[in-house]
mmCIF file of C-alpha atoms and ligand atoms in Angstrom:
data_model
loop_
_atom_site.group_PDB
_atom_site.id
_atom_site.type_symbol
_atom_site.label_atom_id
_atom_site.label_comp_id
_atom_site.label_asym_id
_atom_site.label_seq_id
_atom_site.Cartn_x
_atom_site.Cartn_y
_atom_site.Cartn_z
ATOM 1 C CA MET W 1 110.278 95.873 73.660
ATOM 2 C CA THR W 2 113.870 95.289 74.746
ATOM 3 C CA ILE W 3 114.513 94.885 78.441
ATOM 4 C CA PRO W 4 116.418 97.897 79.839
ATOM 5 C CA SER W 5 120.133 97.313 80.466
ATOM 6 C CA ARG W 6 120.175 99.606 83.485
ATOM 7 C CA VAL W 7 117.556 100.125 86.168
ATOM 8 C CA LYS W 8 117.137 102.934 88.690
ATOM 9 C CA LEU W 9 115.852 101.988 92.107
ATOM 10 C CA VAL W 10 114.377 104.506 94.533
ATOM 11 C CA ASP W 11 114.668 103.134 98.039
ATOM 12 C CA VAL W 12 111.518 104.200 99.856
ATOM 13 C CA GLY W 13 112.406 102.344 103.047
ATOM 14 C CA PRO W 14 113.079 105.380 105.249
ATOM 15 C CA ARG W 15 109.647 106.831 104.336
ATOM 16 C CA ASP W 16 107.189 104.185 103.107
ATOM 17 C CA GLY W 17 109.053 101.525 105.025
ATOM 18 C CA LEU W 18 109.024 103.203 108.420
ATOM 19 C CA GLN W 19 105.892 105.385 108.321
ATOM 20 C CA ASN W 20 103.711 102.604 109.703
ATOM 21 C CA GLU W 21 105.988 101.517 112.575
ATOM 22 C CA LYS W 22 104.043 101.799 115.807
ATOM 23 C CA SER W 23 107.031 102.561 118.088
ATOM 24 C CA PRO W 24 108.955 105.720 117.313
ATOM 25 C CA VAL W 25 112.129 105.125 115.341
ATOM 26 C CA PRO W 26 114.660 107.775 116.449
ATOM 27 C CA ALA W 27 115.785 110.270 113.813
ATOM 28 C CA ALA W 28 119.384 109.089 114.328
ATOM 29 C CA VAL W 29 118.407 105.563 113.257
ATOM 30 C CA LYS W 30 116.586 106.872 110.178
ATOM 31 C CA ILE W 31 119.634 108.956 109.304
ATOM 32 C CA GLY W 32 121.847 105.897 109.856
ATOM 33 C CA LEU W 33 119.661 103.987 107.405
ATOM 34 C CA VAL W 34 119.879 106.722 104.763
ATOM 35 C CA HIS W 35 123.686 106.793 105.162
ATOM 36 C CA ARG W 36 123.926 103.032 104.707
ATOM 37 C CA LEU W 37 121.695 103.159 101.626
ATOM 38 C CA GLN W 38 123.812 105.844 100.004
ATOM 39 C CA ASP W 39 126.967 103.911 100.867
ATOM 40 C CA ALA W 40 125.419 100.886 99.158
ATOM 41 C CA GLY W 41 125.095 102.897 95.935
ATOM 42 C CA LEU W 42 121.454 103.969 95.987
ATOM 43 C CA THR W 43 121.184 107.186 93.989
ATOM 44 C CA ASN W 44 117.564 107.844 94.914
ATOM 45 C CA ILE W 45 116.254 107.745 98.466
ATOM 46 C CA GLU W 46 112.763 108.687 99.643
ATOM 47 C CA VAL W 47 113.602 110.079 103.040
ATOM 48 C CA THR W 48 110.461 111.311 104.793
ATOM 49 C CA SER W 49 107.128 113.072 104.397
ATOM 50 C CA TYR W 50 105.802 116.487 105.372
ATOM 51 C CA VAL W 51 102.326 115.359 106.368
ATOM 52 C CA SER W 52 100.246 115.963 109.451
ATOM 53 C CA PRO W 53 101.966 114.455 112.521
ATOM 54 C CA LYS W 54 98.482 113.622 113.813
ATOM 55 C CA TRP W 55 97.928 111.410 110.776
ATOM 56 C CA VAL W 56 101.390 109.858 110.553
ATOM 57 C CA PRO W 57 103.287 110.424 113.825
ATOM 58 C CA GLN W 58 106.326 108.438 112.668
ATOM 59 C CA MET W 59 107.197 111.131 110.100
ATOM 60 C CA ALA W 60 106.952 114.039 112.584
ATOM 61 C CA ASP W 61 110.771 114.248 112.724
ATOM 62 C CA ASN W 62 111.027 115.130 109.007
ATOM 63 C CA HIS W 63 113.150 118.253 109.567
ATOM 64 C CA GLU W 64 115.526 116.524 111.981
ATOM 65 C CA VAL W 65 116.040 113.651 109.561
ATOM 66 C CA MET W 66 116.486 115.746 106.420
ATOM 67 C CA SER W 67 118.848 118.186 108.096
ATOM 68 C CA GLY W 68 120.871 115.402 109.743
ATOM 69 C CA ILE W 69 121.864 113.597 106.548
ATOM 70 C CA ALA W 70 125.466 113.974 105.394
ATOM 71 C CA ARG W 71 124.477 114.417 101.792
ATOM 72 C CA GLN W 72 126.450 113.003 98.916
ATOM 73 C CA GLY W 73 126.547 114.654 95.503
ATOM 74 C CA GLY W 74 124.530 112.978 92.785
ATOM 75 C CA ILE W 75 121.962 111.526 95.160
ATOM 76 C CA VAL W 76 118.323 112.512 94.849
ATOM 77 C CA TYR W 77 116.658 112.901 98.249
ATOM 78 C CA SER W 78 112.862 112.872 97.895
ATOM 79 C CA VAL W 79 110.109 113.793 100.305
ATOM 80 C CA LEU W 80 106.313 113.580 100.232
ATOM 81 C CA THR W 81 104.344 116.835 100.247
ATOM 82 C CA PRO W 82 100.528 116.549 100.138
ATOM 83 C CA ASN W 83 99.776 120.282 100.150
ATOM 84 C CA LEU W 84 101.356 123.753 100.206
ATOM 85 C CA LYS W 85 101.827 123.632 103.976
ATOM 86 C CA GLY W 86 103.911 120.483 103.544
ATOM 87 C CA PHE W 87 105.817 121.943 100.618
ATOM 88 C CA GLU W 88 106.651 125.162 102.468
ATOM 89 C CA ALA W 89 108.108 123.162 105.358
ATOM 90 C CA ALA W 90 109.919 120.755 103.051
ATOM 91 C CA VAL W 91 111.541 123.388 100.871
ATOM 92 C CA LEU W 92 113.509 124.714 103.862
ATOM 93 C CA ASP W 93 115.167 121.292 104.060
ATOM 94 C CA ARG W 94 116.217 121.391 100.385
ATOM 95 C CA PRO W 95 114.769 118.189 98.912
ATOM 96 C CA ASP W 96 115.875 117.344 95.371
ATOM 97 C CA GLU W 97 112.460 115.982 94.530
ATOM 98 C CA ILE W 98 108.999 116.239 96.010
ATOM 99 C CA VAL W 99 106.256 113.680 95.671
ATOM 100 C CA VAL W 100 102.570 114.527 95.495
ATOM 101 C CA PHE W 101 100.410 111.504 96.097
ATOM 102 C CA GLY W 102 97.002 110.881 94.653
ATOM 103 C CA SER W 103 94.792 107.853 94.301
ATOM 104 C CA ALA W 104 92.970 106.132 91.453
ATOM 105 C CA SER W 105 90.266 105.216 93.959
ATOM 106 C CA GLU W 106 87.988 107.835 95.530
ATOM 107 C CA ALA W 107 87.622 105.991 98.821
ATOM 108 C CA PHE W 108 91.384 105.668 99.345
ATOM 109 C CA SER W 109 91.867 109.335 98.512
ATOM 110 C CA GLN W 110 89.406 110.245 101.274
ATOM 111 C CA LYS W 111 90.979 107.892 103.827
ATOM 112 C CA ASN W 112 94.571 108.788 103.022
ATOM 113 C CA ILE W 113 94.501 112.529 102.410
ATOM 114 C CA ASN W 114 90.993 113.504 103.487
ATOM 115 C CA CYS W 115 89.773 114.804 100.131
ATOM 116 C CA SER W 116 88.394 113.650 96.789
ATOM 117 C CA ILE W 117 90.602 112.973 93.775
ATOM 118 C CA ALA W 118 89.507 116.269 92.196
ATOM 119 C CA GLU W 119 90.234 118.196 95.413
ATOM 120 C CA SER W 120 93.629 116.516 95.721
ATOM 121 C CA ILE W 121 94.572 117.737 92.252
ATOM 122 C CA GLU W 122 93.511 121.271 93.255
ATOM 123 C CA ARG W 123 95.816 121.015 96.281
ATOM 124 C CA PHE W 124 98.695 119.574 94.268
ATOM 125 C CA ALA W 125 98.580 122.173 91.487
ATOM 126 C CA PRO W 126 100.153 125.053 93.486
ATOM 127 C CA VAL W 127 102.645 122.622 95.041
ATOM 128 C CA VAL W 128 103.779 121.454 91.617
ATOM 129 C CA GLU W 129 103.978 125.043 90.374
ATOM 130 C CA ALA W 130 106.042 126.146 93.384
ATOM 131 C CA ALA W 131 108.365 123.152 93.144
ATOM 132 C CA ARG W 132 109.009 123.643 89.473
ATOM 133 C CA ALA W 133 109.623 127.366 89.988
ATOM 134 C CA ALA W 134 112.203 126.408 92.660
ATOM 135 C CA GLY W 135 113.871 123.908 90.307
ATOM 136 C CA ILE W 136 112.742 120.918 92.366
ATOM 137 C CA ALA W 137 111.725 117.773 90.469
ATOM 138 C CA VAL W 138 108.175 116.515 90.928
ATOM 139 C CA ARG W 139 106.968 112.946 91.049
ATOM 140 C CA GLY W 140 103.348 111.905 91.337
ATOM 141 C CA ALA W 141 102.546 108.721 93.215
ATOM 142 C CA MET W 142 99.342 107.071 91.993
ATOM 143 C CA SER W 143 97.939 104.786 94.688
ATOM 144 C CA CYS W 144 95.515 101.901 94.230
ATOM 145 C CA THR W 145 96.115 101.432 90.512
ATOM 146 C CA VAL W 146 94.941 97.819 90.566
ATOM 147 C CA GLY W 147 93.051 97.442 93.818
ATOM 148 C CA CYS W 148 91.737 99.469 96.727
ATOM 149 C CA PRO W 149 91.207 98.281 100.298
ATOM 150 C CA TYR W 150 87.783 99.972 100.329
ATOM 151 C CA GLU W 151 86.531 99.697 96.722
ATOM 152 C CA GLY W 152 88.075 96.432 95.498
ATOM 153 C CA GLU W 153 89.294 96.192 91.894
ATOM 154 C CA VAL W 154 90.266 99.450 90.233
ATOM 155 C CA ALA W 155 89.744 99.701 86.461
ATOM 156 C CA PRO W 156 92.602 100.861 84.203
ATOM 157 C CA GLU W 157 90.346 103.740 83.079
ATOM 158 C CA ARG W 158 90.603 105.171 86.611
ATOM 159 C CA VAL W 159 94.379 105.040 86.339
ATOM 160 C CA ALA W 160 94.349 106.778 82.960
ATOM 161 C CA TYR W 161 92.048 109.447 84.415
ATOM 162 C CA LEU W 162 94.394 110.157 87.340
ATOM 163 C CA ALA W 163 97.485 110.094 85.116
ATOM 164 C CA GLY W 164 95.781 112.650 82.839
ATOM 165 C CA LEU W 165 95.082 114.944 85.793
ATOM 166 C CA MET W 166 98.675 114.632 87.013
ATOM 167 C CA LYS W 167 99.908 115.503 83.538
ATOM 168 C CA GLN W 168 97.607 118.541 83.312
ATOM 169 C CA ILE W 169 99.079 120.100 86.465
ATOM 170 C CA GLY W 170 102.669 119.583 85.337
ATOM 171 C CA VAL W 171 103.760 116.481 87.260
ATOM 172 C CA GLN W 172 106.826 115.246 85.388
ATOM 173 C CA HIS W 173 106.909 111.599 86.401
ATOM 174 C CA VAL W 174 104.319 109.210 87.816
ATOM 175 C CA GLY W 175 104.605 106.055 89.868
ATOM 176 C CA VAL W 176 102.116 103.266 89.300
ATOM 177 C CA ALA W 177 101.498 101.935 92.796
ATOM 178 C CA ASP W 178 99.933 98.678 93.836
ATOM 179 C CA THR W 179 99.353 100.003 97.338
ATOM 180 C CA ILE W 180 97.924 96.825 98.812
ATOM 181 C CA GLY W 181 99.899 94.320 96.769
ATOM 182 C CA VAL W 182 96.905 92.596 95.176
ATOM 183 C CA GLY W 183 98.154 92.981 91.599
ATOM 184 C CA THR W 184 99.333 90.187 89.371
ATOM 185 C CA PRO W 185 101.505 90.625 86.264
ATOM 186 C CA ARG W 186 98.816 91.237 83.631
ATOM 187 C CA LYS W 187 96.920 93.603 85.929
ATOM 188 C CA VAL W 188 99.936 95.800 86.647
ATOM 189 C CA GLN W 189 100.780 95.762 82.951
ATOM 190 C CA ARG W 190 97.285 97.103 82.237
ATOM 191 C CA ALA W 191 97.794 99.854 84.831
ATOM 192 C CA VAL W 192 101.072 100.827 83.145
ATOM 193 C CA GLU W 193 99.404 100.706 79.705
ATOM 194 C CA ALA W 194 96.727 103.087 81.003
ATOM 195 C CA THR W 195 99.429 105.444 82.291
ATOM 196 C CA LEU W 196 101.169 105.320 78.904
ATOM 197 C CA GLN W 197 98.164 107.238 77.502
ATOM 198 C CA HIS W 198 99.646 110.319 79.192
ATOM 199 C CA TYR W 199 103.307 109.611 80.038
ATOM 200 C CA GLY W 200 106.209 108.125 78.123
ATOM 201 C CA ILE W 201 107.831 104.967 79.453
ATOM 202 C CA ASP W 202 110.824 107.004 80.747
ATOM 203 C CA ASP W 203 108.503 108.985 83.016
ATOM 204 C CA ILE W 204 106.783 106.026 84.646
ATOM 205 C CA SER W 205 107.952 103.963 87.590
ATOM 206 C CA GLY W 206 106.595 100.897 89.346
ATOM 207 C CA HIS W 207 105.818 100.766 93.077
ATOM 208 C CA PHE W 208 104.708 97.308 94.106
ATOM 209 C CA HIS W 209 103.822 96.090 97.568
ATOM 210 C CA ASP W 210 104.309 92.407 98.246
ATOM 211 C CA THR W 211 101.235 91.441 100.269
ATOM 212 C CA TYR W 212 100.423 88.423 98.078
ATOM 213 C CA GLY W 213 104.019 87.635 97.096
ATOM 214 C CA GLN W 214 103.539 89.060 93.576
ATOM 215 C CA ALA W 215 105.750 92.130 93.695
ATOM 216 C CA LEU W 216 108.849 90.605 92.118
ATOM 217 C CA ALA W 217 106.734 89.056 89.330
ATOM 218 C CA ASN W 218 105.038 92.424 88.845
ATOM 219 C CA THR W 219 108.433 94.133 88.683
ATOM 220 C CA LEU W 220 109.566 91.717 85.975
ATOM 221 C CA ALA W 221 106.294 92.038 84.052
ATOM 222 C CA THR W 222 106.602 95.808 83.843
ATOM 223 C CA LEU W 223 110.373 95.676 83.248
ATOM 224 C CA GLU W 224 109.488 93.633 80.161
ATOM 225 C CA MET W 225 107.319 96.543 79.025
ATOM 226 C CA GLY W 226 110.356 98.834 79.257
ATOM 227 C CA VAL W 227 109.787 100.330 82.730
ATOM 228 C CA TRP W 228 113.262 100.921 84.180
ATOM 229 C CA GLN W 229 112.513 102.807 87.400
ATOM 230 C CA PHE W 230 111.113 101.148 90.508
ATOM 231 C CA ASP W 231 110.441 102.048 94.121
ATOM 232 C CA THR W 232 111.679 99.339 96.449
ATOM 233 C CA SER W 233 112.171 99.115 100.178
ATOM 234 C CA VAL W 234 115.259 97.797 101.898
ATOM 235 C CA ALA W 235 114.480 94.678 103.962
ATOM 236 C CA GLY W 236 110.945 94.816 102.513
ATOM 237 C CA LEU W 237 110.015 97.329 105.207
ATOM 238 C CA GLY W 238 106.662 98.952 105.211
ATOM 239 C CA GLY W 239 102.958 99.233 104.834
ATOM 240 C CA CYS W 240 100.563 102.123 104.466
ATOM 241 C CA PRO W 241 98.719 103.349 107.583
ATOM 242 C CA TYR W 242 95.556 103.729 105.482
ATOM 243 C CA ALA W 243 95.713 100.291 103.835
ATOM 244 C CA LYS W 244 95.232 97.768 106.645
ATOM 245 C CA GLY W 245 97.072 94.482 106.238
ATOM 246 C CA ALA W 246 99.160 95.649 103.288
ATOM 247 C CA THR W 247 102.796 94.653 103.660
ATOM 248 C CA GLY W 248 105.920 96.478 102.578
ATOM 249 C CA ASN W 249 107.237 97.152 99.147
ATOM 250 C CA VAL W 250 109.181 94.577 97.268
ATOM 251 C CA ALA W 251 112.548 94.231 99.027
ATOM 252 C CA THR W 252 115.335 96.177 97.356
ATOM 253 C CA GLU W 253 117.682 93.223 97.970
ATOM 254 C CA ASP W 254 115.390 90.829 96.051
ATOM 255 C CA VAL W 255 115.055 93.196 93.090
ATOM 256 C CA VAL W 256 118.812 93.836 92.978
ATOM 257 C CA TYR W 257 119.504 90.087 93.109
ATOM 258 C CA MET W 258 117.080 89.468 90.234
ATOM 259 C CA LEU W 259 118.371 92.344 88.103
ATOM 260 C CA HIS W 260 122.055 91.515 88.582
ATOM 261 C CA GLY W 261 121.255 87.883 87.763
ATOM 262 C CA MET W 262 119.713 89.120 84.489
ATOM 263 C CA GLY W 263 122.834 91.151 83.698
ATOM 264 C CA ILE W 264 121.055 94.444 84.386
ATOM 265 C CA GLU W 265 123.073 97.181 86.100
ATOM 266 C CA THR W 266 121.833 99.031 89.169
ATOM 267 C CA GLY W 267 125.053 100.534 90.556
ATOM 268 C CA ILE W 268 124.148 98.967 93.903
ATOM 269 C CA ASP W 269 126.488 96.849 96.015
ATOM 270 C CA LEU W 270 124.270 93.986 97.177
ATOM 271 C CA ASP W 271 126.472 93.127 100.184
ATOM 272 C CA LYS W 272 126.347 96.674 101.504
ATOM 273 C CA LEU W 273 122.613 96.781 100.831
ATOM 274 C CA VAL W 274 122.154 93.620 102.904
ATOM 275 C CA ASP W 275 124.102 95.383 105.700
ATOM 276 C CA ALA W 276 121.709 98.336 105.497
ATOM 277 C CA GLY W 277 118.724 95.989 105.718
ATOM 278 C CA ALA W 278 120.279 94.099 108.643
ATOM 279 C CA TYR W 279 120.950 97.396 110.447
ATOM 280 C CA ILE W 280 117.332 98.552 110.386
ATOM 281 C CA SER W 281 115.922 95.049 110.933
ATOM 282 C CA ASP W 282 118.140 94.624 114.027
ATOM 283 C CA PHE W 283 116.856 97.932 115.341
ATOM 284 C CA LEU W 284 113.239 96.865 114.742
ATOM 285 C CA GLY W 285 113.931 93.474 116.314
ATOM 286 C CA ARG W 286 112.923 91.368 113.326
ATOM 287 C CA LYS W 287 114.428 89.566 110.370
ATOM 288 C CA PRO W 288 114.684 91.309 106.968
ATOM 289 C CA ASN W 289 111.613 90.576 104.877
ATOM 290 C CA SER W 290 113.754 89.667 101.885
ATOM 291 C CA ARG W 291 114.510 86.208 100.580
ATOM 292 C CA ALA W 292 117.809 87.316 99.031
ATOM 293 C CA ALA W 293 118.940 89.037 102.254
ATOM 294 C CA THR W 294 117.982 85.991 104.327
ATOM 295 C CA ALA W 295 119.942 83.699 102.007
ATOM 296 C CA LEU W 296 122.986 85.959 101.908
ATOM 297 C CA LEU W 297 123.022 86.444 105.691
ATOM 298 C CA ALA W 298 122.781 82.663 106.188
ATOM 299 C CA LYS W 299 125.642 82.155 103.732
ATOM 300 C CA ARG W 300 127.770 84.698 105.620
ATOM 301 C CA ALA W 301 127.028 82.980 108.920
ATOM 302 C CA GLY W 302 128.345 79.780 107.302
HETATM 303 C C1 HMG L 1 96.994 115.570 103.770
HETATM 304 C C2 HMG L 1 96.531 115.906 105.174
HETATM 305 C C3 HMG L 1 97.497 116.846 105.841
HETATM 306 C C4 HMG L 1 95.164 116.573 105.063
HETATM 307 O O1 HMG L 1 94.555 116.594 106.350
HETATM 308 P P1 HMG L 1 93.366 117.582 106.678
HETATM 309 O O2 HMG L 1 92.932 117.319 108.091
HETATM 310 O O3 HMG L 1 92.336 117.478 105.621
HETATM 311 O O4 HMG L 1 94.116 118.969 106.548
HETATM 312 P P2 HMG L 1 93.755 120.424 106.980
HETATM 313 O O5 HMG L 1 94.341 121.317 105.933
HETATM 314 O O6 HMG L 1 92.287 120.548 107.295
HETATM 315 O O7 HMG L 1 94.573 120.626 108.352
HETATM 316 C C5 HMG L 1 94.278 119.922 109.533
HETATM 317 C C6 HMG L 1 95.466 119.971 110.463
HETATM 318 O O8 HMG L 1 96.618 119.351 109.857
HETATM 319 C C7 HMG L 1 97.677 120.318 109.736
HETATM 320 N N1 HMG L 1 98.357 120.070 108.455
HETATM 321 C C8 HMG L 1 97.816 120.152 107.214
HETATM 322 N N2 HMG L 1 98.746 119.853 106.311
HETATM 323 C C9 HMG L 1 99.895 119.586 106.978
HETATM 324 C C10 HMG L 1 101.190 119.222 106.563
HETATM 325 N N3 HMG L 1 101.491 119.043 105.270
HETATM 326 N N4 HMG L 1 102.118 119.007 107.504
HETATM 327 C C11 HMG L 1 101.817 119.161 108.814
HETATM 328 N N5 HMG L 1 100.606 119.507 109.278
HETATM 329 C C12 HMG L 1 99.648 119.723 108.352
HETATM 330 C C13 HMG L 1 96.994 121.665 109.806
HETATM 331 O O9 HMG L 1 97.885 122.657 110.216
HETATM 332 C C14 HMG L 1 95.904 121.396 110.802
HETATM 333 O O10 HMG L 1 96.502 121.354 112.086
HETATM 334 P P3 HMG L 1 95.656 121.716 113.410
HETATM 335 O O11 HMG L 1 95.170 123.103 113.164
HETATM 336 O O12 HMG L 1 94.537 120.709 113.514
HETATM 337 O O13 HMG L 1 96.675 121.579 114.497
HETATM 338 C C15 HMG L 1 96.378 114.627 106.014
HETATM 339 O O14 HMG L 1 95.341 113.871 105.493
HETATM 340 C C16 HMG L 1 97.623 113.815 106.103
HETATM 341 O O15 HMG L 1 98.636 114.241 106.613
HETATM 342 N N6 HMG L 1 97.567 112.544 105.612
HETATM 343 C C17 HMG L 1 98.688 111.648 105.700
HETATM 344 C C18 HMG L 1 98.796 110.924 104.425
HETATM 345 C C19 HMG L 1 100.008 109.997 104.437
HETATM 346 O O16 HMG L 1 101.107 110.397 104.779
HETATM 347 N N7 HMG L 1 99.765 108.754 104.013
HETATM 348 C C20 HMG L 1 100.824 107.813 103.852
HETATM 349 C C21 HMG L 1 101.668 108.149 102.662
HETATM 350 S S1 HMG L 1 100.907 107.771 101.078
HETATM 351 C C22 HMG L 1 101.433 106.207 100.760
HETATM 352 O O17 HMG L 1 102.059 105.598 101.593
HETATM 353 C C23 HMG L 1 101.173 105.655 99.397
HETATM 354 C C24 HMG L 1 102.430 105.665 98.503
HETATM 355 C C25 HMG L 1 102.869 107.095 98.180
HETATM 356 O O18 HMG L 1 103.514 105.012 99.138
HETATM 357 C C26 HMG L 1 102.134 104.943 97.191
HETATM 358 C C27 HMG L 1 101.330 103.650 97.360
HETATM 359 O O19 HMG L 1 101.866 102.609 97.734
HETATM 360 O O20 HMG L 1 100.132 103.750 97.147
#
């Protein structure tokens, strides 16, 4: 397999990155982050989610955020929609892509979206149908594809099973997520191999959290299989409210640094991306959780 010459990154920082923040982040700051990401050349931004505000209070301002963005042509703005209620609210804000999110582990499905895997697929089916009828792209996030905070290791067969269900209901693209960042290169490769039973390599992305410091290695391992689309989070923001202790996604800055160093194009301006990460990290009162950003900021400071 030849390594792709161009990679598409979906920055999930405004959604996955901020959803777990305990103190409210004002909509204006979220919008400011989206603007800085688009200025840095990100073509895909996961902005918010239309979930219950009782479950994830930080995303309660979804409408304000989506309607406050000065959109640029050619950028795909994605939002999470777990059910028809979420989709019906989201569609008014004109997302380019919606994300349904299921789990390869039963226990995580229950904790995260309050239903079994089978029930989740029943809920997603009309959402997918409605989105496709409205000309909105559909992505399926597959959580816990290597490990679950409640069940431990997750077998590749579970991943293949979920991918098959996603395919059956018309989901066009699936993301292989290591929700709690326990994966190592061979394990994430096996999760991608399982997904390949139902989806072509061009319809699979990687979504790796960095809890054990493996996310960049996992990105490279799956890049070497031909995966060319990854979810990343500026400044390494994030964590899932239903996966205690899990840290953020791999930092967008670190992935961009690695890819550019390998001669792989992303269309992203690393300096501007570092500015975007510094902006949100300053607001949150902490340093960016990115080695590349830390190094570049230190270099700038002389
Ligand atoms: C899915 C539900 C809503 C089911 O929650 P439920 O309680 O089973 O739903 P319900 O249909 O019984 O409704 C209960 C209440 O929620 C309301 N409700 C129902 N649906 C919606 C909606 N869409 N938007 C707003 N409100 C909603 C509904 O109106 C009702 O309100 P009440 O009558 O009590 O006032 C809930 O479990 C939920 O919101 N979960 C949040 C899940 C979440 O956002 N998790 C984090 C994102 S996933 C993730 O981070 C993983 C990912 C994608 O990044 C990949 C990876 O790394 O693994």
